[in-house]
mmCIF file of C-alpha atoms in Angstrom:
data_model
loop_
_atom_site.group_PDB
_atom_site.id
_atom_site.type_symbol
_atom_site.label_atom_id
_atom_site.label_comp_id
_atom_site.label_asym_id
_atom_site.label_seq_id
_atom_site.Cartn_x
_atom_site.Cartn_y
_atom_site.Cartn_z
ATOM 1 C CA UNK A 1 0.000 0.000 0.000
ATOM 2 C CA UNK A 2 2.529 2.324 0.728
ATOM 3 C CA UNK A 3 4.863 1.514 -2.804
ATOM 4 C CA UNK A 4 1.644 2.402 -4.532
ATOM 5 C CA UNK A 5 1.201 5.390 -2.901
ATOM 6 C CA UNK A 6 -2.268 4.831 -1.103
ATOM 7 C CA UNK A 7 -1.058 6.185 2.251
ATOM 8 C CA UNK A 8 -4.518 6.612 3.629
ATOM 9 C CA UNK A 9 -4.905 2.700 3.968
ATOM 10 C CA UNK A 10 -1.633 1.335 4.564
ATOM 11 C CA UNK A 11 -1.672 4.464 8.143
ATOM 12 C CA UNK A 12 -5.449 2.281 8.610
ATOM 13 C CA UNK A 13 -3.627 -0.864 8.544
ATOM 14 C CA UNK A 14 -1.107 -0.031 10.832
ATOM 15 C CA UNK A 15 -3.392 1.706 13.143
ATOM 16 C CA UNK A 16 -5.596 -1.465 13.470
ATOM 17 C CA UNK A 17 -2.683 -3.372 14.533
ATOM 18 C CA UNK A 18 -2.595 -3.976 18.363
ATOM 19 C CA UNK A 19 1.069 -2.659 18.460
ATOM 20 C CA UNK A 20 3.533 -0.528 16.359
ATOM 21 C CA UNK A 21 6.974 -1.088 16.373
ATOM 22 C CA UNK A 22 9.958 1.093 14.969
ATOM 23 C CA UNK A 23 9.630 -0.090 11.432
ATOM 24 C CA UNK A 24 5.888 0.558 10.794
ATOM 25 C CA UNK A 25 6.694 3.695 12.337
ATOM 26 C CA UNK A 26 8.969 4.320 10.036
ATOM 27 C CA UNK A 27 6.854 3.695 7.482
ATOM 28 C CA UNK A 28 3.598 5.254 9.258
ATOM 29 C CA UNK A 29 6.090 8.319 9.478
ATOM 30 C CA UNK A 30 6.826 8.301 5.854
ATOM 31 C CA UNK A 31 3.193 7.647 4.575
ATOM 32 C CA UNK A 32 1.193 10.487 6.900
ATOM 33 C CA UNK A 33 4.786 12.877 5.473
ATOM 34 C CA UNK A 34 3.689 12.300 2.022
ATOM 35 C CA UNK A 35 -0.300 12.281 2.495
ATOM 36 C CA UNK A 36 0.319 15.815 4.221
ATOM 37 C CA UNK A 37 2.157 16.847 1.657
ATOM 38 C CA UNK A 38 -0.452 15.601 -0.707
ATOM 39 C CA UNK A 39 -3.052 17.399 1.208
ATOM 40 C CA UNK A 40 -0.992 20.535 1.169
ATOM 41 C CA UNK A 41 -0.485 20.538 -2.145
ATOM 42 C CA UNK A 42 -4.506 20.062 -3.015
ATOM 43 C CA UNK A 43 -5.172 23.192 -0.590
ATOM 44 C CA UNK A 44 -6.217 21.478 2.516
ATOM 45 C CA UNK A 45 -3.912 23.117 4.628
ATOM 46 C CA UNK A 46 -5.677 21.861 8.146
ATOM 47 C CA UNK A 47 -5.859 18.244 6.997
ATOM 48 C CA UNK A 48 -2.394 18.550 5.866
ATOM 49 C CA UNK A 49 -0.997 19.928 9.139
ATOM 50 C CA UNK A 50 -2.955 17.084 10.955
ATOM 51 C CA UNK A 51 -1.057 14.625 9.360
ATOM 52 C CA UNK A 52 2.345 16.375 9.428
ATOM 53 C CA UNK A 53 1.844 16.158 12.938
ATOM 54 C CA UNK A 54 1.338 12.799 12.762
ATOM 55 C CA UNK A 55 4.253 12.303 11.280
ATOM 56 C CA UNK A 56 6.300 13.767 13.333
ATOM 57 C CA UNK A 57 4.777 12.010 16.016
ATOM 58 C CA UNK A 58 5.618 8.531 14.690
ATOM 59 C CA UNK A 59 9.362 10.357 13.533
ATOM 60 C CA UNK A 60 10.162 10.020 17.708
ATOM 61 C CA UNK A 61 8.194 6.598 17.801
ATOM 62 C CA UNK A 62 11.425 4.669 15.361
ATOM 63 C CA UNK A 63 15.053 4.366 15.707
ATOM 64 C CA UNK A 64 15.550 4.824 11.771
ATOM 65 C CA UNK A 65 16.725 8.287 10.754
ATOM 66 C CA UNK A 66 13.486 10.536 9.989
ATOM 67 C CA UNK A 67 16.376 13.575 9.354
ATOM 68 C CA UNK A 68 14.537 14.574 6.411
ATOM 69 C CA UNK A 69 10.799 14.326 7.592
ATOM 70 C CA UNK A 70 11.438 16.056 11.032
ATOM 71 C CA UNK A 71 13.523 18.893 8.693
ATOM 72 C CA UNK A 72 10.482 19.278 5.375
ATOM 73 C CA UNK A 73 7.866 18.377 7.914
ATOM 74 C CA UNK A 74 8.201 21.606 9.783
ATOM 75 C CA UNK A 75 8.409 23.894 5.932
ATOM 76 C CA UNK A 76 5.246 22.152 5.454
ATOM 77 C CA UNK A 77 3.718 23.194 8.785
ATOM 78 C CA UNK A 78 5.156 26.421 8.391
ATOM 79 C CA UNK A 79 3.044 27.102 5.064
ATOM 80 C CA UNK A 80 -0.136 25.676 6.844
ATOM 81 C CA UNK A 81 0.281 27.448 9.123
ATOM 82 C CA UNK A 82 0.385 30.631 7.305
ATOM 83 C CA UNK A 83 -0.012 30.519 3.636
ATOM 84 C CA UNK A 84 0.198 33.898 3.162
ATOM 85 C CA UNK A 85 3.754 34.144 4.893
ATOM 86 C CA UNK A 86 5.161 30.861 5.914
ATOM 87 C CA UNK A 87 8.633 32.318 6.908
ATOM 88 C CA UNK A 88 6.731 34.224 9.929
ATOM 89 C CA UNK A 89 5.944 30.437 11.288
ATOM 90 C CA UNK A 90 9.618 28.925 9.971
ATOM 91 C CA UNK A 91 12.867 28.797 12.386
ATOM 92 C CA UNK A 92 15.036 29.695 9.404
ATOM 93 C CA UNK A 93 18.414 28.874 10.859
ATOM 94 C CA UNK A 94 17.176 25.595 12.430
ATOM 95 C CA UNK A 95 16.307 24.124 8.723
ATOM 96 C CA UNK A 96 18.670 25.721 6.735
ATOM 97 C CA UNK A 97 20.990 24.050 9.701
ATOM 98 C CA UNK A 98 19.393 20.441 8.968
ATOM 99 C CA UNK A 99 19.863 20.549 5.094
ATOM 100 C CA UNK A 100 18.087 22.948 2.837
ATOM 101 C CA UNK A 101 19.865 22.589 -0.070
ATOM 102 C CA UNK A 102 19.996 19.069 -0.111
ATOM 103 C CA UNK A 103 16.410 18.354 0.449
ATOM 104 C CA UNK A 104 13.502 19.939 -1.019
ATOM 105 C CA UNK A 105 15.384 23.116 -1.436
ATOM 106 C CA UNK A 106 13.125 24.315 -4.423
ATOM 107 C CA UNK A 107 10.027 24.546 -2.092
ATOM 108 C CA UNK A 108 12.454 26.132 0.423
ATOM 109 C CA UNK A 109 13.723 29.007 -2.776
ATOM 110 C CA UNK A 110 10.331 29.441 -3.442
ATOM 111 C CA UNK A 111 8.662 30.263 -0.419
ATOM 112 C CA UNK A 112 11.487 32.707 0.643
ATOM 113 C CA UNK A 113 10.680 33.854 -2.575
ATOM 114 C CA UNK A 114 14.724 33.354 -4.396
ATOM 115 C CA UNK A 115 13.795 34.940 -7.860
ATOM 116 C CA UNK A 116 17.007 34.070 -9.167
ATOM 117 C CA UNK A 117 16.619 29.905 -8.265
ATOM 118 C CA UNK A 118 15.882 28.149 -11.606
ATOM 119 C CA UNK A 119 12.644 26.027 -10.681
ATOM 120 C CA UNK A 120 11.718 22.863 -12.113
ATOM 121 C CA UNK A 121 8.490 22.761 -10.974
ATOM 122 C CA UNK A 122 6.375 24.142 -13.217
ATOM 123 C CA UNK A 123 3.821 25.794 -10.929
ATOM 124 C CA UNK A 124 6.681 27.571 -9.204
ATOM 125 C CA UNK A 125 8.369 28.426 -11.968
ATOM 126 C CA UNK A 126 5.207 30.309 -13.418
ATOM 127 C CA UNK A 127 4.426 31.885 -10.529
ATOM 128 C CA UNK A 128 7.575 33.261 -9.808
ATOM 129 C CA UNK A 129 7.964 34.776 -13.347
ATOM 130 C CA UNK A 130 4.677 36.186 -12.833
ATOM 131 C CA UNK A 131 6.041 37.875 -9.696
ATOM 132 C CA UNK A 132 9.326 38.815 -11.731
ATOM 133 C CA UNK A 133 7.324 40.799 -14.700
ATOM 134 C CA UNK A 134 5.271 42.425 -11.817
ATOM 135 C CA UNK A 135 8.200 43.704 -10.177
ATOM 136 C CA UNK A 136 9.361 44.993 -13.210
#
């Protein structure tokens, strides 16, 4: 379930089981990351932040390095948090400490908003020459 990307019902699975050990954790941590980010990306910033949480919650739950969940998780919250201004809610120095520009660093560019960064995304990249020819 979670290979094929259907997060919602391999978190049910592991919630029905009686106990959770480090490596569904791991995964539960992994699977709530990506269905927040999901849900962040389809506009339902509460949902999104609820299961950000989550996975943060099951990050402290696993011995297995969650480095770059804990790190993204909190840019995601950040933007949930405040859409309109996500570096208000973001300890700068504590993720650019953990490993901005080795992990989702275009989300990071774009929310700071680095007009110079050459985005892949698409959406991004649009929207940041939009801002560019309004500057001008």
């Amino acid at each position: 379930m979670y290979k094929s990307g259907d997060y919602d019902q391999c978190m049910s699975v592991i919630d029905a089981l009686p106990e959770i050990d480090d490596e569904l954790s791991y995964i539960y941590a992994h699977a709530a990351f990506y269905q927040g980010k999901n849900l962040m990306d389809s506009g339902s910033l509460q949902s999104a932040k609820n299961m950000l949480l989550k996975a943060l919650m099951h990050c402290d739950k696993t011995i297995y390095s969650t480095k770059e969940i804990r790190i993204t998780s909190r840019l995601y919250l950040a933007v949930c948090e405040n859409v309109q201004s996500p570096l208000l809610e973001l300890d700068t120095e504590e993720y650019l400490s953990g490993f901005a520009n080795s992990y989702d660093c275009e989300f990071f560019k774009y929310i700071t908003p680095d007009l110079s960064f050459h985005y892949k995304n698409e959406i991004f990249k649009k929207h940041v020459e939009a801002k560019t020819l309004m500057k001008r």
